[in-house]
């Protein structure tokens, strides 16, 4: 039962539905804060009224012993509200931390905001406009970026809201609990049609979600043969080849360019001595404006892709680069590794001794 039903206001939409794991906890905190506020407001109003009536002019109230100081009373009305205030603070801080600490097993969904629509990319390649389809019972991480101005991704039924900024990724997460259709808003004034930058969040049961995936994951070709939608990694690989990344970035470092294999999450030294972690923001910046920060040991020879790639394409490229390995995985043996059509082709696994001297390079 929703809080609104509990307090008998479910006929009036004071509260959006509670459709995520956060919703109930946030509503309880909100209602407790609200109840405390009403309580203290009540105390003040009652005292004000009673004292005004009792001590009105010409009343016969006893005025012979006015109290000037009462330490007990003063301490009580200072300390009790202070404790209550700190409790609300600690409680709110805990919920805030929970809402922004993305669980490790969360699946990633990409959100691109632009004037004036929401574009959603699922890692399996499915795309949606102004609609976000998710199943219940699974945590999802939203990685958001804007193509132009600041937007804000707001799903009231999930009690999540995250600013979506140009040039920098932000993230949020949720786990949906209640199947249904909910509002999706932009909550940051972003221009003329801000108020129309809305959409629908569709929460499906896991079974219906699977059906939806099967339906969306294939598309009919001219010959009416269903083909699987390209995953983000596959799309990224195609971009990698078509815009020419593969010409310089091979499986091994070359004098022209560093290898991108197993780059994601690794620490990199810049020409100016700065150490940066090759995360999503780093890769995006190095794709769009590569000459701002040059990796130590390389020349500024890479062309800039600012304006040539959309944020969706950058998301796909980063997904592909990420698929080339993470910092924990060693690079494949040198020499034999080839890039074929932009994809690293690893040789058959060689005995350990044979590959032990081929690490390094970056
Ligand atoms: Cu986008 Cu307001």
GROMACS .gro file of C-alpha atoms and ligand atoms in nm:
model
  364
    1UNK     CA    1   0.000   0.000   0.000
    2UNK     CA    2   0.127   0.344  -0.093
    3UNK     CA    3   0.182   0.614   0.168
    4UNK     CA    4  -0.091   0.820  -0.001
    5UNK     CA    5  -0.343   0.540   0.051
    6UNK     CA    6  -0.226   0.497   0.408
    7UNK     CA    7  -0.303   0.858   0.492
    8UNK     CA    8  -0.615   0.855   0.275
    9UNK     CA    9  -0.514   1.095  -0.002
   10UNK     CA   10  -0.480   0.843  -0.286
   11UNK     CA   11  -0.770   1.006  -0.476
   12UNK     CA   12  -0.566   1.325  -0.507
   13UNK     CA   13  -0.225   1.281  -0.673
   14UNK     CA   14  -0.012   1.439  -0.401
   15UNK     CA   15   0.244   1.163  -0.447
   16UNK     CA   16   0.363   0.998  -0.766
   17UNK     CA   17   0.345   0.616  -0.756
   18UNK     CA   18   0.620   0.443  -0.559
   19UNK     CA   19   0.783   0.250  -0.841
   20UNK     CA   20   1.147   0.210  -0.732
   21UNK     CA   21   1.334   0.076  -0.433
   22UNK     CA   22   1.410   0.436  -0.319
   23UNK     CA   23   1.056   0.561  -0.334
   24UNK     CA   24   0.919   0.435  -0.003
   25UNK     CA   25   1.224   0.539   0.206
   26UNK     CA   26   1.228   0.887   0.055
   27UNK     CA   27   0.854   0.928   0.110
   28UNK     CA   28   0.883   0.821   0.475
   29UNK     CA   29   1.160   1.075   0.535
   30UNK     CA   30   0.957   1.341   0.359
   31UNK     CA   31   0.645   1.265   0.563
   32UNK     CA   32   0.835   1.258   0.893
   33UNK     CA   33   0.989   1.598   0.813
   34UNK     CA   34   0.646   1.723   0.720
   35UNK     CA   35   0.484   1.582   1.037
   36UNK     CA   36   0.752   1.743   1.258
   37UNK     CA   37   0.702   2.075   1.083
   38UNK     CA   38   0.325   2.059   1.135
   39UNK     CA   39   0.372   1.956   1.499
   40UNK     CA   40   0.600   2.249   1.583
   41UNK     CA   41   0.383   2.488   1.386
   42UNK     CA   42   0.088   2.360   1.593
   43UNK     CA   43   0.275   2.412   1.921
   44UNK     CA   44   0.362   2.770   1.824
   45UNK     CA   45   0.008   2.854   1.709
   46UNK     CA   46  -0.159   2.702   2.019
   47UNK     CA   47   0.080   2.875   2.260
   48UNK     CA   48   0.041   3.204   2.074
   49UNK     CA   49  -0.338   3.184   2.087
   50UNK     CA   50  -0.365   3.066   2.450
   51UNK     CA   51  -0.120   3.325   2.584
   52UNK     CA   52  -0.281   3.603   2.379
   53UNK     CA   53  -0.620   3.518   2.526
   54UNK     CA   54  -0.503   3.458   2.885
   55UNK     CA   55  -0.291   3.774   2.902
   56UNK     CA   56  -0.515   4.000   2.691
   57UNK     CA   57  -0.550   4.358   2.821
   58UNK     CA   58  -0.776   4.389   3.125
   59UNK     CA   59  -0.778   4.011   3.189
   60UNK     CA   60  -0.756   3.904   3.549
   61UNK     CA   61  -0.451   3.676   3.493
   62UNK     CA   62  -0.187   3.676   3.767
   63UNK     CA   63   0.100   3.904   3.656
   64UNK     CA   64   0.274   3.926   3.995
   65UNK     CA   65   0.564   3.686   3.930
   66UNK     CA   66   0.689   3.728   3.569
   67UNK     CA   67   0.948   3.463   3.473
   68UNK     CA   68   1.264   3.617   3.324
   69UNK     CA   69   1.488   3.311   3.306
   70UNK     CA   70   1.413   2.939   3.294
   71UNK     CA   71   1.724   2.739   3.199
   72UNK     CA   72   1.541   2.406   3.179
   73UNK     CA   73   1.289   2.543   2.933
   74UNK     CA   74   1.553   2.716   2.722
   75UNK     CA   75   1.775   2.408   2.705
   76UNK     CA   76   1.477   2.190   2.615
   77UNK     CA   77   1.365   2.406   2.325
   78UNK     CA   78   1.720   2.432   2.196
   79UNK     CA   79   1.842   2.075   2.237
   80UNK     CA   80   1.533   1.878   2.134
   81UNK     CA   81   1.490   2.052   1.795
   82UNK     CA   82   1.868   2.030   1.741
   83UNK     CA   83   1.862   1.653   1.791
   84UNK     CA   84   1.562   1.621   1.561
   85UNK     CA   85   1.734   1.838   1.300
   86UNK     CA   86   2.052   1.631   1.311
   87UNK     CA   87   1.849   1.310   1.284
   88UNK     CA   88   1.682   1.438   0.969
   89UNK     CA   89   2.022   1.540   0.833
   90UNK     CA   90   2.182   1.200   0.898
   91UNK     CA   91   1.881   1.017   0.758
   92UNK     CA   92   1.874   1.235   0.446
   93UNK     CA   93   2.251   1.200   0.398
   94UNK     CA   94   2.220   0.821   0.413
   95UNK     CA   95   1.944   0.815   0.151
   96UNK     CA   96   2.142   1.056  -0.068
   97UNK     CA   97   2.450   0.835  -0.048
   98UNK     CA   98   2.242   0.526  -0.132
   99UNK     CA   99   2.090   0.703  -0.431
  100UNK     CA  100   2.426   0.802  -0.578
  101UNK     CA  101   2.631   0.493  -0.498
  102UNK     CA  102   2.573   0.278  -0.805
  103UNK     CA  103   2.580  -0.095  -0.725
  104UNK     CA  104   2.846  -0.293  -0.911
  105UNK     CA  105   2.599  -0.525  -1.077
  106UNK     CA  106   2.393  -0.243  -1.230
  107UNK     CA  107   2.342  -0.267  -1.605
  108UNK     CA  108   2.430   0.050  -1.794
  109UNK     CA  109   2.183   0.256  -1.993
  110UNK     CA  110   2.293   0.572  -2.175
  111UNK     CA  111   2.090   0.891  -2.170
  112UNK     CA  112   2.163   1.170  -2.418
  113UNK     CA  113   1.971   1.493  -2.362
  114UNK     CA  114   1.932   1.742  -2.642
  115UNK     CA  115   1.701   2.031  -2.720
  116UNK     CA  116   1.433   1.900  -2.678
  117UNK     CA  117   1.426   1.528  -2.643
  118UNK     CA  118   1.568   1.232  -2.455
  119UNK     CA  119   1.762   0.972  -2.643
  120UNK     CA  120   1.815   0.634  -2.473
  121UNK     CA  121   2.081   0.381  -2.578
  122UNK     CA  122   2.079   0.031  -2.434
  123UNK     CA  123   2.409  -0.159  -2.447
  124UNK     CA  124   2.246  -0.428  -2.661
  125UNK     CA  125   2.196  -0.165  -2.931
  126UNK     CA  126   1.828  -0.092  -2.874
  127UNK     CA  127   1.748   0.278  -2.892
  128UNK     CA  128   1.449   0.469  -2.770
  129UNK     CA  129   1.333   0.829  -2.801
  130UNK     CA  130   1.151   0.989  -2.507
  131UNK     CA  131   1.078   0.641  -2.377
  132UNK     CA  132   1.273   0.431  -2.132
  133UNK     CA  133   1.179   0.065  -2.104
  134UNK     CA  134   1.310  -0.137  -1.809
  135UNK     CA  135   1.213  -0.451  -1.620
  136UNK     CA  136   1.137  -0.473  -1.249
  137UNK     CA  137   1.382  -0.625  -1.004
  138UNK     CA  138   1.713  -0.532  -1.169
  139UNK     CA  139   1.941  -0.237  -1.092
  140UNK     CA  140   2.022  -0.003  -1.381
  141UNK     CA  141   2.286   0.267  -1.401
  142UNK     CA  142   2.208   0.572  -1.609
  143UNK     CA  143   2.511   0.734  -1.771
  144UNK     CA  144   2.396   1.076  -1.888
  145UNK     CA  145   2.539   1.345  -2.112
  146UNK     CA  146   2.394   1.641  -2.296
  147UNK     CA  147   2.455   1.736  -2.655
  148UNK     CA  148   2.389   2.107  -2.593
  149UNK     CA  149   2.276   2.277  -2.270
  150UNK     CA  150   2.208   2.157  -1.916
  151UNK     CA  151   1.904   1.931  -1.884
  152UNK     CA  152   1.785   1.730  -1.587
  153UNK     CA  153   1.659   1.373  -1.607
  154UNK     CA  154   1.370   1.334  -1.366
  155UNK     CA  155   1.152   1.030  -1.299
  156UNK     CA  156   0.922   1.125  -1.010
  157UNK     CA  157   0.788   0.770  -0.966
  158UNK     CA  158   1.145   0.648  -0.905
  159UNK     CA  159   1.235   0.954  -0.691
  160UNK     CA  160   1.548   1.013  -0.901
  161UNK     CA  161   1.665   1.332  -1.065
  162UNK     CA  162   2.006   1.394  -1.217
  163UNK     CA  163   2.149   1.695  -1.400
  164UNK     CA  164   2.256   1.610  -1.754
  165UNK     CA  165   2.553   1.825  -1.850
  166UNK     CA  166   2.730   1.900  -2.176
  167UNK     CA  167   3.088   1.769  -2.184
  168UNK     CA  168   3.074   1.561  -1.868
  169UNK     CA  169   2.910   1.230  -1.776
  170UNK     CA  170   2.685   1.209  -1.473
  171UNK     CA  171   2.521   0.896  -1.341
  172UNK     CA  172   2.228   0.779  -1.135
  173UNK     CA  173   2.075   0.441  -1.066
  174UNK     CA  174   1.745   0.279  -0.980
  175UNK     CA  175   1.571  -0.052  -0.944
  176UNK     CA  176   1.210  -0.048  -1.059
  177UNK     CA  177   0.959  -0.235  -0.846
  178UNK     CA  178   0.615  -0.171  -0.991
  179UNK     CA  179   0.516  -0.238  -1.355
  180UNK     CA  180   0.340   0.055  -1.519
  181UNK     CA  181   0.388   0.372  -1.719
  182UNK     CA  182   0.536   0.674  -1.550
  183UNK     CA  183   0.628   1.032  -1.634
  184UNK     CA  184   0.973   1.132  -1.749
  185UNK     CA  185   1.054   1.502  -1.727
  186UNK     CA  186   1.329   1.747  -1.798
  187UNK     CA  187   1.363   1.936  -1.472
  188UNK     CA  188   1.601   2.212  -1.581
  189UNK     CA  189   1.490   2.506  -1.792
  190UNK     CA  190   1.667   2.441  -2.121
  191UNK     CA  191   1.501   2.668  -2.377
  192UNK     CA  192   1.174   2.734  -2.557
  193UNK     CA  193   1.041   2.380  -2.557
  194UNK     CA  194   1.170   2.273  -2.217
  195UNK     CA  195   0.817   2.204  -2.098
  196UNK     CA  196   0.767   1.960  -2.384
  197UNK     CA  197   1.087   1.766  -2.314
  198UNK     CA  198   0.893   1.486  -2.152
  199UNK     CA  199   0.852   1.115  -2.204
  200UNK     CA  200   0.737   0.786  -2.065
  201UNK     CA  201   0.911   0.532  -1.847
  202UNK     CA  202   0.770   0.186  -1.911
  203UNK     CA  203   0.833  -0.067  -1.638
  204UNK     CA  204   0.765  -0.424  -1.750
  205UNK     CA  205   0.767  -0.754  -1.568
  206UNK     CA  206   1.084  -0.954  -1.644
  207UNK     CA  207   0.885  -1.183  -1.877
  208UNK     CA  208   0.733  -0.894  -2.072
  209UNK     CA  209   1.071  -0.723  -2.083
  210UNK     CA  210   1.224  -1.032  -2.240
  211UNK     CA  211   0.943  -1.034  -2.496
  212UNK     CA  212   1.011  -0.667  -2.568
  213UNK     CA  213   1.385  -0.737  -2.607
  214UNK     CA  214   1.314  -1.021  -2.850
  215UNK     CA  215   1.087  -0.795  -3.049
  216UNK     CA  216   1.317  -0.490  -3.051
  217UNK     CA  217   1.640  -0.686  -3.077
  218UNK     CA  218   1.552  -0.801  -3.425
  219UNK     CA  219   1.444  -0.597  -3.721
  220UNK     CA  220   1.291  -0.711  -4.044
  221UNK     CA  221   1.511  -0.678  -4.351
  222UNK     CA  222   1.391  -0.632  -4.707
  223UNK     CA  223   1.387  -1.010  -4.745
  224UNK     CA  224   1.176  -1.022  -4.426
  225UNK     CA  225   1.452  -1.207  -4.244
  226UNK     CA  226   1.487  -1.089  -3.886
  227UNK     CA  227   1.837  -0.968  -3.800
  228UNK     CA  228   1.971  -0.891  -3.457
  229UNK     CA  229   2.013  -0.523  -3.375
  230UNK     CA  230   2.377  -0.421  -3.353
  231UNK     CA  231   2.506  -0.396  -2.998
  232UNK     CA  232   2.673  -0.072  -2.890
  233UNK     CA  233   3.011  -0.244  -2.909
  234UNK     CA  234   2.947  -0.357  -3.265
  235UNK     CA  235   2.825  -0.012  -3.362
  236UNK     CA  236   3.135   0.135  -3.196
  237UNK     CA  237   3.358  -0.100  -3.390
  238UNK     CA  238   3.202   0.012  -3.717
  239UNK     CA  239   3.260   0.376  -3.627
  240UNK     CA  240   3.615   0.288  -3.520
  241UNK     CA  241   3.680   0.158  -3.870
  242UNK     CA  242   3.483   0.414  -4.068
  243UNK     CA  243   3.632   0.728  -3.912
  244UNK     CA  244   3.984   0.590  -3.931
  245UNK     CA  245   4.076   0.518  -3.566
  246UNK     CA  246   4.199   0.173  -3.671
  247UNK     CA  247   4.459   0.327  -3.902
  248UNK     CA  248   4.675   0.439  -3.609
  249UNK     CA  249   4.546   0.259  -3.299
  250UNK     CA  250   4.651  -0.102  -3.330
  251UNK     CA  251   4.683  -0.379  -3.074
  252UNK     CA  252   5.038  -0.271  -2.988
  253UNK     CA  253   5.177   0.074  -2.923
  254UNK     CA  254   5.336   0.220  -3.235
  255UNK     CA  255   5.537   0.542  -3.276
  256UNK     CA  256   5.222   0.700  -3.421
  257UNK     CA  257   4.970   0.611  -3.153
  258UNK     CA  258   4.926   0.418  -2.831
  259UNK     CA  259   4.731   0.093  -2.831
  260UNK     CA  260   4.379   0.117  -2.699
  261UNK     CA  261   4.378  -0.245  -2.591
  262UNK     CA  262   4.318  -0.287  -2.217
  263UNK     CA  263   4.323   0.092  -2.187
  264UNK     CA  264   3.996   0.142  -2.001
  265UNK     CA  265   4.050   0.221  -1.633
  266UNK     CA  266   4.428   0.241  -1.667
  267UNK     CA  267   4.642   0.531  -1.541
  268UNK     CA  268   4.803   0.734  -1.818
  269UNK     CA  269   5.081   0.989  -1.800
  270UNK     CA  270   5.040   1.309  -2.001
  271UNK     CA  271   5.317   1.513  -2.162
  272UNK     CA  272   5.292   1.766  -1.880
  273UNK     CA  273   5.349   1.493  -1.623
  274UNK     CA  274   4.987   1.478  -1.514
  275UNK     CA  275   4.852   1.130  -1.440
  276UNK     CA  276   4.497   1.068  -1.562
  277UNK     CA  277   4.273   0.764  -1.539
  278UNK     CA  278   4.141   0.648  -1.877
  279UNK     CA  279   3.776   0.655  -1.777
  280UNK     CA  280   3.471   0.747  -1.983
  281UNK     CA  281   3.530   1.123  -1.950
  282UNK     CA  282   3.897   1.082  -2.046
  283UNK     CA  283   3.817   0.878  -2.355
  284UNK     CA  284   3.545   1.118  -2.464
  285UNK     CA  285   3.776   1.418  -2.426
  286UNK     CA  286   4.054   1.240  -2.614
  287UNK     CA  287   3.826   1.148  -2.901
  288UNK     CA  288   3.672   1.492  -2.941
  289UNK     CA  289   3.967   1.719  -2.855
  290UNK     CA  290   4.274   1.494  -2.855
  291UNK     CA  291   4.526   1.776  -2.862
  292UNK     CA  292   4.426   1.929  -2.529
  293UNK     CA  293   4.609   1.654  -2.341
  294UNK     CA  294   4.877   1.453  -2.517
  295UNK     CA  295   4.988   1.116  -2.380
  296UNK     CA  296   5.355   1.123  -2.285
  297UNK     CA  297   5.575   1.003  -2.571
  298UNK     CA  298   5.339   1.098  -2.854
  299UNK     CA  299   5.298   1.386  -3.097
  300UNK     CA  300   4.980   1.584  -3.143
  301UNK     CA  301   4.893   1.413  -3.469
  302UNK     CA  302   4.539   1.296  -3.402
  303UNK     CA  303   4.264   1.493  -3.574
  304UNK     CA  304   3.986   1.636  -3.363
  305UNK     CA  305   3.645   1.474  -3.391
  306UNK     CA  306   3.454   1.758  -3.227
  307UNK     CA  307   3.144   1.817  -3.436
  308UNK     CA  308   3.196   1.501  -3.641
  309UNK     CA  309   3.063   1.254  -3.387
  310UNK     CA  310   2.736   1.269  -3.194
  311UNK     CA  311   2.729   1.181  -2.825
  312UNK     CA  312   2.555   0.855  -2.917
  313UNK     CA  313   2.845   0.769  -3.148
  314UNK     CA  314   3.097   0.858  -2.876
  315UNK     CA  315   2.906   0.630  -2.634
  316UNK     CA  316   2.931   0.347  -2.887
  317UNK     CA  317   3.302   0.412  -2.951
  318UNK     CA  318   3.377   0.410  -2.578
  319UNK     CA  319   3.177   0.086  -2.543
  320UNK     CA  320   3.396  -0.067  -2.814
  321UNK     CA  321   3.721   0.059  -2.660
  322UNK     CA  322   3.604  -0.074  -2.322
  323UNK     CA  323   3.538  -0.412  -2.484
  324UNK     CA  324   3.907  -0.428  -2.581
  325UNK     CA  325   3.982  -0.515  -2.220
  326UNK     CA  326   4.015  -0.355  -1.880
  327UNK     CA  327   4.322  -0.259  -1.682
  328UNK     CA  328   4.324  -0.593  -1.499
  329UNK     CA  329   4.363  -0.792  -1.817
  330UNK     CA  330   4.710  -0.821  -1.965
  331UNK     CA  331   4.769  -0.728  -2.324
  332UNK     CA  332   4.784  -1.016  -2.564
  333UNK     CA  333   5.121  -1.135  -2.682
  334UNK     CA  334   5.290  -0.884  -2.911
  335UNK     CA  335   5.382  -0.938  -3.271
  336UNK     CA  336   5.125  -1.200  -3.354
  337UNK     CA  337   4.832  -0.978  -3.262
  338UNK     CA  338   4.658  -0.825  -3.558
  339UNK     CA  339   4.385  -0.573  -3.603
  340UNK     CA  340   4.148  -0.709  -3.859
  341UNK     CA  341   3.875  -0.469  -3.966
  342UNK     CA  342   3.952  -0.271  -3.655
  343UNK     CA  343   3.896  -0.566  -3.422
  344UNK     CA  344   4.180  -0.706  -3.218
  345UNK     CA  345   4.238  -1.061  -3.325
  346UNK     CA  346   4.405  -1.247  -3.043
  347UNK     CA  347   4.625  -1.542  -3.132
  348UNK     CA  348   4.556  -1.887  -2.985
  349UNK     CA  349   4.660  -1.892  -2.619
  350UNK     CA  350   5.035  -1.944  -2.605
  351UNK     CA  351   5.224  -2.108  -2.315
  352UNK     CA  352   5.288  -1.857  -2.037
  353UNK     CA  353   5.667  -1.858  -2.068
  354UNK     CA  354   5.649  -1.757  -2.431
  355UNK     CA  355   5.443  -1.444  -2.362
  356UNK     CA  356   5.597  -1.325  -2.037
  357UNK     CA  357   5.844  -1.089  -2.206
  358UNK     CA  358   5.594  -0.926  -2.438
  359UNK     CA  359   5.406  -0.713  -2.187
  360UNK     CA  360   5.469  -0.345  -2.145
  361UNK     CA  361   5.473  -0.084  -2.414
  362UNK     CA  362   5.232   0.156  -2.248
  363LIG    CU1  363   1.581   1.984  -2.125
  363LIG    CU2  364   1.460   2.132  -1.985
   0.00000   0.00000   0.00000
